[in-house]
XYZ file of C-alpha atoms in Angstrom:
783
model
C 50.292 61.683 -36.404
C 50.894 58.770 -34.168
C 47.474 57.398 -33.209
C 48.711 54.434 -31.148
C 46.834 54.238 -27.892
C 48.555 52.988 -24.795
C 46.482 51.138 -22.208
C 45.873 53.169 -19.107
C 47.648 52.177 -15.983
C 45.541 49.873 -13.821
C 45.068 50.974 -10.231
C 45.970 48.504 -7.509
C 42.361 48.444 -6.292
C 41.201 46.862 -9.563
C 41.867 43.371 -10.926
C 42.521 42.845 -14.640
C 40.343 40.339 -16.511
C 42.370 37.332 -17.536
C 41.798 35.624 -20.844
C 40.349 32.115 -20.596
C 43.108 29.548 -21.225
C 42.689 27.517 -24.357
C 41.322 23.983 -23.744
C 41.814 21.254 -26.284
C 38.519 19.773 -27.431
C 38.652 15.964 -27.270
C 37.284 13.903 -30.133
C 34.618 12.321 -27.910
C 33.274 15.762 -26.954
C 30.265 15.506 -29.279
C 29.173 12.314 -27.531
C 28.251 14.365 -24.472
C 27.550 17.760 -26.086
C 26.041 17.187 -29.544
C 24.824 20.798 -29.781
C 28.284 22.348 -29.322
C 31.281 22.258 -31.699
C 34.120 22.811 -29.218
C 34.580 22.874 -25.489
C 35.230 26.625 -25.402
C 31.632 27.286 -26.461
C 30.348 25.925 -23.152
C 29.119 28.396 -20.521
C 31.573 29.425 -17.826
C 29.732 27.633 -15.031
C 29.643 24.377 -17.037
C 33.399 24.645 -17.723
C 33.911 25.014 -13.986
C 31.917 21.825 -13.429
C 34.158 20.053 -15.949
C 37.411 21.215 -14.319
C 36.293 20.454 -10.770
C 34.869 17.132 -11.920
C 38.308 16.038 -13.089
C 39.753 16.812 -9.658
C 36.838 15.044 -7.967
C 37.232 11.774 -9.884
C 41.013 11.849 -9.542
C 40.744 12.000 -5.748
C 37.807 9.571 -5.518
C 39.063 6.800 -7.803
C 39.042 4.301 -4.941
C 35.512 5.241 -3.863
C 33.711 5.765 -7.167
C 32.900 2.475 -8.869
C 32.082 2.075 -12.546
C 29.569 -0.630 -13.486
C 28.827 -1.868 -16.978
C 25.199 -2.454 -17.936
C 23.814 -4.899 -20.478
C 24.022 -2.320 -23.281
C 27.752 -1.807 -22.811
C 27.472 1.606 -21.163
C 29.387 2.360 -17.987
C 27.347 3.590 -15.018
C 28.534 5.638 -12.019
C 26.143 5.941 -9.056
C 26.525 9.049 -6.910
C 24.535 10.061 -3.850
C 23.682 13.742 -3.770
C 23.952 13.789 0.018
C 27.536 12.475 -0.118
C 28.501 15.119 -2.699
C 27.832 17.889 -0.182
C 30.971 16.949 1.752
C 33.263 17.470 -1.274
C 34.421 20.927 -2.302
C 35.242 19.681 -5.793
C 31.551 18.976 -6.380
C 30.160 22.357 -5.294
C 29.794 23.681 -8.827
C 28.175 20.400 -9.887
C 25.600 20.730 -7.107
C 24.877 24.285 -8.189
C 24.494 23.090 -11.778
C 21.934 20.441 -10.780
C 19.676 22.964 -9.078
C 19.996 25.453 -11.952
C 18.000 25.651 -15.184
C 20.599 23.611 -17.111
C 21.040 20.373 -15.152
C 21.528 18.366 -18.364
C 24.674 20.381 -19.164
C 26.032 19.912 -15.650
C 25.483 16.151 -15.887
C 27.143 16.034 -19.315
C 30.161 18.007 -18.034
C 30.536 15.658 -15.077
C 30.265 12.642 -17.364
C 32.878 14.127 -19.691
C 35.237 14.577 -16.734
C 34.632 10.974 -15.636
C 35.355 9.798 -19.189
C 38.709 11.549 -19.200
C 39.778 10.227 -15.781
C 38.459 6.676 -15.982
C 39.760 5.709 -19.435
C 43.390 5.687 -20.468
C 44.627 7.815 -23.333
C 44.771 4.878 -25.731
C 41.081 3.917 -25.474
C 39.426 7.265 -24.735
C 38.334 7.907 -28.299
C 36.700 4.487 -28.752
C 35.512 3.859 -25.191
C 31.756 3.733 -24.470
C 29.964 6.629 -22.858
C 29.825 7.028 -19.079
C 26.435 7.793 -17.498
C 26.137 9.285 -14.004
C 23.096 8.316 -11.903
C 22.169 10.714 -9.086
C 20.381 9.242 -6.030
C 18.882 10.830 -2.896
C 18.503 14.263 -4.459
C 17.217 16.521 -1.693
C 15.966 15.549 1.746
C 12.310 16.108 0.816
C 10.825 14.690 -2.359
C 9.230 17.041 -4.871
C 5.425 16.972 -4.525
C 3.507 16.261 -7.703
C 0.888 18.840 -6.801
C 3.637 21.513 -6.918
C 4.686 20.520 -10.430
C 4.024 23.660 -12.475
C 5.410 25.250 -15.625
C 8.014 27.262 -13.693
C 9.742 23.992 -12.721
C 10.404 22.842 -16.292
C 14.041 21.849 -17.015
C 14.795 21.437 -13.296
C 16.302 18.369 -11.666
C 13.726 16.895 -9.248
C 13.078 13.798 -7.175
C 9.560 12.399 -6.901
C 8.158 9.488 -4.928
C 5.010 7.559 -5.648
C 3.299 4.311 -6.486
C 3.656 2.802 -9.936
C 0.185 2.817 -11.477
C 0.983 1.957 -15.104
C 3.886 0.337 -16.931
C 4.233 0.173 -20.701
C 6.043 -2.358 -22.839
C 9.709 -1.951 -23.664
C 10.142 -0.324 -27.056
C 13.284 0.598 -29.026
C 13.865 4.315 -29.490
C 16.285 5.749 -32.015
C 19.277 7.690 -30.732
C 21.105 8.500 -33.960
C 21.054 7.712 -37.688
C 23.134 8.461 -40.788
C 21.646 10.273 -43.775
C 23.142 10.081 -47.272
C 22.923 12.775 -49.910
C 21.819 11.190 -53.230
C 23.612 13.920 -55.211
C 27.087 14.218 -53.681
C 27.145 11.111 -51.454
C 27.865 13.009 -48.242
C 27.045 11.111 -45.028
C 25.561 13.073 -42.154
C 25.178 11.619 -38.641
C 22.192 13.092 -36.807
C 21.377 12.522 -33.133
C 17.753 12.538 -32.032
C 17.115 14.360 -28.800
C 14.581 12.567 -26.560
C 14.126 10.004 -29.349
C 12.185 12.392 -31.591
C 12.835 11.712 -35.280
C 13.999 14.963 -36.933
C 15.874 14.457 -40.266
C 18.241 17.200 -41.492
C 16.685 19.869 -43.687
C 19.524 20.016 -46.279
C 22.921 18.592 -47.164
C 25.870 19.914 -45.194
C 28.271 19.999 -48.183
C 29.349 23.522 -49.130
C 28.322 23.353 -52.807
C 25.299 21.058 -52.369
C 21.904 22.194 -51.189
C 19.914 19.015 -51.652
C 16.898 18.901 -49.361
C 15.815 15.277 -49.795
C 18.300 13.051 -47.939
C 18.121 9.294 -47.867
C 18.223 7.655 -44.397
C 20.656 4.778 -43.946
C 18.562 2.373 -41.864
C 21.451 0.036 -41.127
C 23.211 2.814 -39.197
C 20.451 3.281 -36.608
C 21.570 3.225 -32.982
C 18.710 2.554 -30.618
C 18.112 2.151 -26.912
C 15.422 0.501 -24.798
C 12.600 2.825 -23.764
C 9.758 2.436 -21.292
C 7.095 4.752 -19.895
C 5.986 4.497 -16.277
C 3.145 6.400 -14.649
C 3.698 7.265 -10.987
C 0.872 8.270 -8.665
C 1.654 10.415 -5.636
C 1.667 8.985 -2.139
C -0.908 10.022 0.397
C 0.104 13.085 2.404
C -1.107 13.994 5.855
C -2.231 17.456 4.711
C -4.145 16.260 1.658
C -7.417 18.018 1.002
C -10.462 15.737 1.100
C -11.901 14.922 -2.298
C -8.784 15.891 -4.260
C -7.782 13.474 -6.980
C -4.243 12.091 -6.630
C -1.783 13.536 -9.104
C 0.275 11.408 -11.467
C 3.187 11.986 -13.825
C 4.759 9.977 -16.627
C 8.382 8.885 -16.297
C 10.411 8.000 -19.385
C 13.123 5.427 -18.671
C 15.898 4.361 -21.002
C 18.751 1.901 -21.172
C 19.333 -0.006 -17.905
C 16.483 1.775 -16.081
C 13.786 -0.215 -17.884
C 12.130 -3.094 -16.020
C 13.153 -1.680 -12.643
C 9.583 -1.595 -11.331
C 6.177 -3.183 -11.747
C 2.700 -1.820 -10.969
C 2.228 -1.421 -7.248
C 5.873 -0.702 -6.383
C 6.843 2.414 -4.470
C 9.711 4.108 -6.260
C 11.775 7.265 -5.990
C 12.764 8.768 -9.347
C 15.418 11.423 -9.941
C 15.318 13.164 -13.283
C 14.748 16.326 -15.288
C 11.241 17.715 -15.595
C 10.537 18.435 -19.251
C 7.647 19.476 -21.464
C 6.536 18.214 -24.854
C 4.021 19.474 -27.375
C 0.721 17.751 -27.749
C -0.580 17.234 -31.286
C -2.839 20.055 -32.394
C -6.538 19.453 -32.350
C -8.944 21.003 -34.817
C -12.521 21.929 -34.044
C -14.856 23.418 -36.638
C -11.938 23.871 -39.007
C -9.952 25.935 -36.490
C -6.974 24.786 -34.497
C -7.148 24.975 -30.726
C -4.466 26.405 -28.456
C -1.137 24.662 -28.444
C -0.793 22.634 -25.251
C 2.119 20.849 -23.581
C 2.316 17.975 -21.143
C 4.919 17.526 -18.429
C 7.004 14.395 -17.968
C 10.223 13.431 -16.199
C 13.227 12.106 -18.060
C 14.473 9.570 -15.559
C 18.075 9.611 -14.403
C 17.833 7.052 -11.568
C 15.172 4.811 -10.040
C 15.112 3.603 -6.425
C 12.695 0.822 -5.557
C 11.464 0.337 -1.988
C 11.622 -3.461 -2.308
C 15.345 -3.488 -3.134
C 18.004 -4.048 -0.499
C 20.668 -1.988 -2.238
C 21.941 0.781 0.025
C 22.012 3.229 -2.881
C 18.392 2.603 -3.789
C 16.881 1.864 -0.403
C 13.962 4.053 0.642
C 11.320 3.915 3.341
C 7.585 4.244 2.925
C 7.348 5.974 6.303
C 10.148 8.195 7.553
C 10.887 8.145 11.290
C 12.134 11.227 13.081
C 13.765 11.236 16.552
C 10.510 12.593 17.992
C 8.588 9.648 16.542
C 10.991 7.165 18.100
C 10.706 8.982 21.434
C 6.925 8.756 21.196
C 7.042 4.985 20.591
C 9.381 4.552 23.527
C 7.124 6.630 25.767
C 4.074 4.516 24.942
C 5.928 1.290 25.700
C 7.381 2.540 28.983
C 4.416 4.439 30.436
C 1.308 2.627 29.196
C 0.156 -0.287 31.293
C -2.310 -1.717 28.778
C -1.092 -0.875 25.274
C -3.618 -3.122 23.559
C -6.564 -1.271 25.141
C -5.030 2.052 24.130
C -4.688 0.926 20.514
C -8.239 -0.466 20.409
C -9.755 2.750 21.770
C -7.627 4.894 19.452
C -8.678 3.063 16.283
C -12.050 4.743 15.759
C -13.084 6.799 18.793
C -16.184 8.137 17.029
C -17.838 4.677 17.126
C -18.820 3.379 20.525
C -18.741 -0.326 21.319
C -17.705 -3.224 19.067
C -14.607 -3.674 21.193
C -13.643 -7.105 19.882
C -14.221 -6.007 16.285
C -11.876 -3.078 16.847
C -9.392 -5.462 18.453
C -9.451 -7.656 15.349
C -8.990 -4.657 13.061
C -6.141 -3.433 15.254
C -4.391 -6.800 14.948
C -4.829 -6.725 11.190
C -3.066 -3.345 11.066
C 0.006 -4.763 12.776
C -0.102 -8.030 10.811
C 1.840 -11.231 11.217
C 5.249 -12.330 10.021
C 5.493 -13.435 6.394
C 7.518 -16.596 5.864
C 9.285 -17.979 2.814
C 10.378 -21.611 2.865
C 12.191 -23.503 0.130
C 11.533 -27.130 -0.686
C 11.822 -29.472 -3.668
C 9.000 -27.660 -5.468
C 10.641 -24.266 -5.142
C 10.117 -21.227 -2.933
C 6.888 -21.424 -0.925
C 5.636 -18.314 0.857
C 3.234 -18.091 3.795
C 1.369 -14.832 4.014
C 1.499 -12.653 7.087
C -1.422 -10.385 6.218
C -4.673 -10.762 8.144
C -8.030 -10.566 6.343
C -11.139 -9.432 8.241
C -14.804 -9.454 7.209
C -17.543 -7.509 9.020
C -21.162 -8.364 8.316
C -24.237 -7.197 10.137
C -27.081 -4.793 10.490
C -26.806 -1.291 9.011
C -25.968 1.891 10.977
C -23.423 0.164 13.212
C -20.313 2.028 12.004
C -18.771 -0.556 9.671
C -17.865 2.004 7.015
C -16.388 4.435 9.525
C -14.182 1.737 10.997
C -12.982 0.851 7.503
C -12.180 4.504 6.864
C -10.182 4.666 10.064
C -8.209 1.543 9.117
C -7.393 2.917 5.655
C -6.040 6.153 7.131
C -3.918 4.338 9.713
C -2.206 2.074 7.211
C 0.948 3.454 5.537
C -0.521 2.239 2.239
C -4.275 2.212 2.626
C -6.712 2.028 -0.294
C -10.445 2.461 0.258
C -12.916 1.353 -2.424
C -16.626 0.641 -2.583
C -17.904 -2.645 -3.919
C -20.893 -1.233 -5.773
C -18.643 0.960 -7.956
C -15.696 -1.430 -8.348
C -15.143 -4.026 -11.044
C -12.854 -6.993 -11.441
C -10.377 -4.983 -13.482
C -10.483 -2.086 -11.040
C -9.662 -4.397 -8.143
C -6.865 -6.338 -9.870
C -5.127 -5.242 -13.105
C -6.351 -3.526 -16.267
C -4.838 -3.800 -19.737
C -4.986 -0.364 -21.393
C -4.071 0.545 -24.946
C -1.874 3.584 -25.421
C -3.240 6.259 -27.751
C 0.094 7.310 -29.226
C 1.895 3.989 -29.659
C -1.046 1.589 -29.783
C 0.763 -0.757 -27.380
C -0.920 -2.472 -24.449
C 0.091 -1.390 -20.965
C -0.704 -2.652 -17.474
C -2.591 -0.386 -15.095
C -2.674 -1.370 -11.436
C -5.924 -1.859 -9.544
C -6.770 -1.387 -5.884
C -5.176 -4.630 -4.646
C -1.920 -3.942 -6.497
C -1.774 -0.318 -5.363
C -2.256 -1.500 -1.769
C 0.767 -3.819 -1.926
C 2.359 -4.072 1.547
C -0.642 -2.229 2.960
C -4.386 -2.631 3.470
C -7.224 -2.629 0.950
C -10.587 -1.717 2.513
C -13.646 -2.799 0.512
C -16.968 -1.385 1.613
C -20.288 -2.782 0.352
C -18.567 -6.101 -0.233
C -21.889 -7.845 -0.853
C -22.666 -5.513 -3.796
C -19.816 -6.952 -5.868
C -20.587 -9.507 -8.549
C -19.713 -13.159 -8.092
C -17.194 -12.928 -10.930
C -15.453 -10.126 -9.063
C -15.364 -12.214 -5.898
C -13.612 -15.036 -7.733
C -10.865 -12.649 -8.798
C -10.003 -12.103 -5.129
C -9.277 -15.750 -4.347
C -5.717 -15.741 -5.671
C -4.921 -12.287 -4.328
C -6.020 -13.106 -0.783
C -4.157 -16.401 -0.408
C -1.246 -16.436 -2.894
C -0.661 -12.673 -2.460
C -0.295 -12.197 -6.214
C -2.407 -11.511 -9.281
C -1.913 -13.434 -12.509
C -2.883 -11.907 -15.828
C -2.879 -13.254 -19.381
C -4.368 -10.696 -21.746
C -3.383 -9.144 -25.070
C -0.204 -11.201 -25.193
C 0.859 -10.088 -21.678
C 1.462 -12.915 -19.206
C 2.785 -11.855 -15.826
C 2.339 -12.006 -12.051
C 1.977 -8.859 -9.974
C 2.380 -8.750 -6.176
C -0.627 -7.910 -4.015
C 0.725 -8.482 -0.511
C -2.039 -6.677 1.326
C -4.679 -7.295 3.950
C -8.292 -7.189 2.798
C -10.786 -5.508 5.146
C -14.345 -5.941 3.948
C -17.740 -4.814 5.216
C -20.958 -6.384 3.945
C -24.662 -5.961 4.606
C -26.892 -9.056 4.855
C -29.556 -9.889 2.319
C -32.801 -8.151 3.208
C -31.168 -5.430 5.286
C -30.992 -7.253 8.643
C -29.034 -10.298 9.703
C -31.163 -13.438 10.038
C -29.763 -15.484 12.890
C -31.571 -18.576 11.685
C -29.359 -18.644 8.600
C -25.657 -19.209 8.182
C -23.214 -16.458 7.306
C -22.875 -17.476 3.652
C -26.666 -17.567 3.313
C -26.989 -14.069 4.776
C -24.562 -12.446 2.372
C -24.718 -15.013 -0.474
C -20.998 -15.409 -0.758
C -18.921 -18.357 -1.908
C -17.653 -20.419 1.058
C -14.237 -20.628 -0.640
C -13.942 -16.847 -0.347
C -15.181 -16.848 3.232
C -12.488 -19.346 4.198
C -9.825 -16.807 3.138
C -10.803 -14.449 5.957
C -9.001 -14.920 9.255
C -11.690 -13.138 11.283
C -15.403 -12.919 10.511
C -17.440 -10.647 12.749
C -21.218 -10.424 12.825
C -22.562 -7.127 14.164
C -26.106 -7.315 15.532
C -28.275 -4.370 16.509
C -29.871 -5.779 19.662
C -31.627 -3.374 22.080
C -29.977 -3.185 25.520
C -30.860 -0.439 27.964
C -27.419 0.015 29.459
C -25.570 -0.088 26.129
C -28.082 2.224 24.459
C -27.667 4.778 27.245
C -23.873 4.706 26.828
C -24.173 5.091 23.053
C -26.531 8.037 23.538
C -24.131 9.820 25.880
C -21.245 9.085 23.518
C -23.089 10.585 20.541
C -23.978 13.685 22.548
C -20.328 13.977 23.546
C -19.299 13.861 19.888
C -21.614 16.794 19.126
C -20.585 18.827 22.156
C -19.027 22.245 21.692
C -15.308 22.894 21.996
C -15.883 24.691 25.283
C -17.560 21.673 26.775
C -14.869 19.283 25.626
C -12.058 21.543 26.801
C -13.301 21.271 30.393
C -12.525 17.555 30.385
C -8.890 17.919 29.347
C -7.673 16.976 32.785
C -9.666 13.750 32.837
C -8.569 12.855 29.287
C -4.935 12.859 30.288
C -5.521 10.220 32.950
C -6.075 7.352 30.506
C -2.467 6.263 30.101
C -1.525 6.632 33.743
C -4.616 5.580 35.719
C -6.892 3.521 33.488
C -6.634 -0.216 34.096
C -4.588 0.094 37.248
C -4.534 -3.683 37.422
C -1.138 -4.989 36.343
C -1.132 -7.054 33.147
C 2.601 -7.239 32.736
C 3.038 -10.518 34.584
C 1.310 -13.355 32.754
C 1.358 -15.685 35.761
C -0.288 -13.138 38.063
C -2.927 -12.354 35.477
C -3.831 -15.944 34.623
C -4.177 -16.989 38.244
C -6.624 -14.193 39.024
C -9.070 -14.377 36.127
C -9.646 -16.419 32.995
C -9.413 -14.703 29.616
C -12.793 -14.895 27.916
C -14.625 -12.847 25.346
C -16.740 -11.184 28.022
C -13.622 -10.278 29.969
C -12.013 -8.689 26.887
C -15.186 -6.693 26.186
C -15.173 -5.341 29.706
C -11.473 -4.624 29.570
C -11.674 -2.628 26.334
C -14.986 -0.902 27.081
C -14.896 2.648 28.362
C -17.885 3.764 30.436
C -17.002 7.464 30.387
C -16.451 8.840 26.882
C -14.230 11.624 28.218
C -11.902 9.260 30.068
C -10.100 8.197 26.891
C -7.160 10.070 25.414
C -6.803 8.403 22.002
C -3.500 8.508 20.192
C -3.612 10.811 17.131
C -3.750 8.887 13.879
C -0.609 10.585 12.551
C 1.429 9.240 15.481
C -0.386 5.909 15.568
C 0.502 5.388 11.903
C 4.184 5.860 12.766
C 3.880 3.427 15.682
C 2.312 0.739 13.481
C 4.906 1.206 10.724
C 7.759 1.025 13.233
C 6.385 -2.180 14.797
C 5.945 -3.860 11.411
C 9.466 -2.929 10.333
C 11.504 -3.806 13.414
C 9.452 -6.410 15.363
C 9.668 -10.037 14.244
C 7.931 -12.138 16.935
C 8.610 -15.799 17.600
C 6.102 -18.207 19.108
C 6.951 -19.200 22.696
C 6.607 -22.698 24.151
C 3.559 -21.982 26.316
C 1.874 -20.172 23.452
C 2.452 -23.169 21.174
C 0.739 -25.450 23.675
C -2.346 -23.222 23.903
C -2.594 -22.842 20.138
C -2.176 -26.565 19.551
C -4.802 -27.452 22.151
C -7.322 -25.038 20.659
C -6.673 -26.350 17.144
C -7.135 -29.965 18.216
C -10.420 -29.135 19.953
C -11.566 -27.251 16.882
C -10.822 -30.234 14.658
C -12.585 -32.572 17.044
C -15.712 -30.435 17.287
C -16.142 -30.071 13.530
C -15.224 -33.553 12.377
C -18.734 -34.816 11.602
C -20.002 -35.794 8.163
C -22.095 -32.624 7.873
C -19.234 -30.219 8.616
C -16.517 -28.858 6.393
C -13.071 -29.985 7.567
C -10.990 -27.591 9.664
C -7.633 -27.294 7.911
C -4.273 -25.741 8.685
C -5.592 -22.465 7.271
C -7.295 -21.806 10.624
C -4.092 -22.725 12.451
C -2.069 -20.274 10.384
C -4.658 -17.583 11.102
C -4.199 -18.031 14.848
C -0.415 -17.848 14.478
C -0.639 -14.627 12.464
C -2.946 -13.057 15.028
C -0.626 -14.036 17.880
C 2.326 -12.444 16.131
C 0.301 -9.284 15.581
C -0.654 -9.251 19.279
C 3.041 -9.325 20.226
C 3.779 -6.504 17.782
C 1.239 -4.300 19.508
C 3.585 -4.145 22.510
C 6.796 -4.114 20.429
C 7.825 -7.596 21.547
C 9.784 -10.198 19.619
C 8.157 -13.162 21.382
C 4.582 -14.400 21.769
C 3.476 -15.172 25.320
C 0.741 -17.450 26.560
C -1.384 -14.435 27.399
C -1.194 -13.324 23.751
C -2.388 -16.736 22.605
C -5.298 -16.762 25.069
C -6.432 -13.287 24.018
C -6.287 -14.217 20.345
C -8.240 -17.424 20.998
C -10.896 -15.400 22.805
C -11.178 -13.039 19.832
C -11.341 -16.013 17.454
C -14.138 -17.551 19.528
C -16.004 -14.264 19.417
C -15.854 -14.156 15.636
C -16.577 -17.859 15.116
C -18.682 -19.263 17.939
C -19.914 -16.836 20.574
C -21.775 -14.679 18.081
C -22.553 -17.535 15.691
C -23.018 -20.759 17.583
C -24.245 -24.056 16.190
C -27.606 -22.519 15.296
C -25.896 -20.239 12.804
C -22.256 -21.203 12.735
C -19.370 -20.174 10.531
C -20.758 -22.280 7.679
C -18.708 -25.226 8.896
C -21.634 -27.425 7.842
C -21.795 -28.958 4.398
C -25.011 -29.082 2.396
C -26.632 -32.447 1.691
C -29.285 -32.933 -1.029
C -32.015 -33.100 1.623
C -30.916 -29.845 3.258
C -30.663 -28.215 -0.142
C -34.333 -28.984 -0.827
C -35.717 -28.121 2.611
C -33.201 -25.491 3.713
C -30.480 -25.683 6.320
C -30.594 -28.002 9.322
C -31.450 -25.060 11.570
C -34.471 -24.161 9.484
C -35.525 -27.800 9.401
C -35.392 -28.095 13.181
C -37.242 -24.782 13.521
C -39.995 -25.954 11.162
C -40.373 -29.233 13.067
C -40.607 -27.379 16.373
C -43.237 -24.927 15.065
C -45.266 -27.826 13.627
C -45.166 -29.548 17.030
C -46.304 -26.358 18.757
C -49.195 -25.844 16.318
C -50.323 -29.443 16.766
C -50.247 -29.048 20.538
C -52.065 -25.708 20.330
C -54.976 -27.244 18.362
C -55.186 -30.201 20.739
C -55.229 -28.055 23.911
C -57.163 -25.120 22.434
C -54.580 -22.441 23.346
C -51.611 -20.988 21.482
C -49.902 -19.601 24.610
C -47.013 -21.648 26.003
C -44.652 -21.193 28.900
C -40.939 -21.836 28.761
C -41.272 -25.224 30.484
C -44.117 -26.283 28.177
C -42.057 -25.514 25.101
C -39.029 -27.320 26.519
C -41.126 -30.479 27.121
C -42.580 -30.319 23.585
C -39.070 -29.986 22.123
C -37.843 -32.998 24.116
C -40.788 -35.171 23.033
C -40.252 -34.207 19.375
C -36.455 -34.743 19.607
C -35.749 -31.184 18.475
C -32.035 -30.332 18.251
C -32.006 -26.841 19.755
C -28.260 -26.553 20.073
C -26.345 -25.652 23.196
C -28.864 -23.077 24.455
C -32.637 -23.570 24.277
C -33.175 -19.971 25.372
C -31.213 -18.626 22.436
C -33.106 -20.990 20.163
C -36.364 -19.359 21.295
C -34.897 -15.873 20.964
C -34.046 -16.494 17.336
C -37.539 -17.810 16.647
C -38.893 -14.657 18.270
C -36.661 -12.436 16.116
C -37.800 -14.195 12.939
C -41.468 -13.765 13.920
C -42.302 -17.464 14.303
C -43.254 -16.997 17.975
C -44.085 -13.855 19.972
C -42.900 -13.068 23.506
C -45.773 -11.978 25.730
C -45.648 -10.115 29.061
C -44.904 -12.543 31.865
C -42.419 -14.654 29.900
C -44.942 -16.696 27.907
C -44.802 -17.225 24.139
C -47.515 -17.203 21.474
C -47.256 -19.303 18.345
C -47.913 -17.352 15.145
C -50.525 -19.093 13.023
C -52.167 -20.892 15.938
C -55.729 -20.683 17.192
């Protein structure tokens, strides 16, 4: 019987399956797909990527550029955002977001190999590597990195915390059979050495193969540890996540500790070596790492690799524009928005606000090479406890795009600068960044600055002035950037600030380190009835209920529009009406009603500061130059004696940086005379008004006589007390009036400074004399 079966007729509503056309496997196929024998074994979606990739590179030959690296490999850089506009790359985009992105990349590279090279050199041409940049609009968060994301193509952003040495890693090697002489070429995936188990000859089953060491093909390899950037919705107390990035070939040496980078690559897992406890093996564990495909560094100017630390949306730009157009006194708004929880200290907040905006960094070239002038502003706060120094430092660290907050009593020299760590697996030494390196192009806030050791203080000298950290340990000699502002808070020796001593004597700090700070503020806890009443009402307002605070919403909105109705836009009008002094600035920044201030939220203020630092580059105006020069000349003239340290150009550069920061507050590209006068007033507050000649900014040098008997202030105080005691014994009374004490000081040639009243107040605070009711004074130790 005839058993031949005829195919049934196919209805018109159905489509017949067509057989896949045969594709010739090129000889260089195994270079891109070592696990497959022919091209027809590839999955259907990967074959589609290969076919569409050929069409893509054929149409984009004029746009796609091929670059050769130092190894001899050809590199093609593609932006993922630009691929979305090409239909030929749709399957490639789908392959990148799938579970097999390495196959999609290999198929695209195979297509580029076929289009770029001619037929004569295709078989011997080097491999083409495709680098993908700007993958996804939002970077992958390290805290979301879980096991379900393994083998996915991701993009992460973070700060480089550790960089290892460059090591060679094997890519392939030939193995020879000692029995039949067969040569086998084996490729090592991810650089893991796995020799073949047996000979590949049909009639030979030898298991011990001899490696041919001369046939090894290696590539450069480097491991980088990236720490996540600070997010606005971070939970307090959560440790920052980090992930290891493995870089090969031309991606090595693309970053140093402290750099902000964006890495595109494939998230992979690797087994950890088994651990044994009590003779039993523990559970097998894996660790996650990213096999890097491309690296974008924030400090590069390349358009393909350019990235921003802070992203600006149209709403953020509209907010900045609204502040500039509608706010009459932007500087007061910024000062009161810095740390609203702390009342007072207006000029200290003004100095911290200027440090957030920073000055303009300069780089000049001369015969000795490239010389850089820092634009970062360093601030030191020292004073009595419970005045809000730590809270203001916390506020500054949150406002900076790259803010690092550390405590001096738990920080070491290595933790502040750079640490050399030895890897467990390789035994090589690696560099791990410290606080100053991690805060590069940001702010490093150091609380309890006086608790640090003197050796740790010396490590900060180079970082604060040269903006770099040099290291020479374990055979590693390098320089790492630390272009950051240092904000420090210190408590005086003994708990309270002694006004009869200088600043360096109160905190026992090296004068060379003190000279690095642009602003030095001394915070004193002096009782004042009016100020104490305002602080009390402010504290009660902070603890008020939400219902009570919601009733003042209408008054809070009046700050921008109605507060400071006096016009400060015209410099000429302002300067003719009133002189800019420290007392005027205190009154201008001070708010009498705690509910009359509508501070800018820190999330928006951070965007405003980042925008000003990026796009505002102020220049010093002619009138501002005259004011700055006059102040500098007077400063040099006042402290030119033999018992004073010389005033150098370091103070002049500090004033210039502060003036540039003052112009950035209002988004201006020029520095006016008003800016210079306000900065000079703030400088006087930090240098002279709080610490006058009786306890100045340690401008005085120490002679051998003053070293034995104490400072000149203490010597004059001792002479005055001795004269009072002598007079008290001669007259039989230890009570003196103000006029009596003034006459005794004149007869004894006592140098009381500019103010005799303040001289007596400091003696009263130190307990040498006691103020009695009626304005008279009693000498301690008298009759």
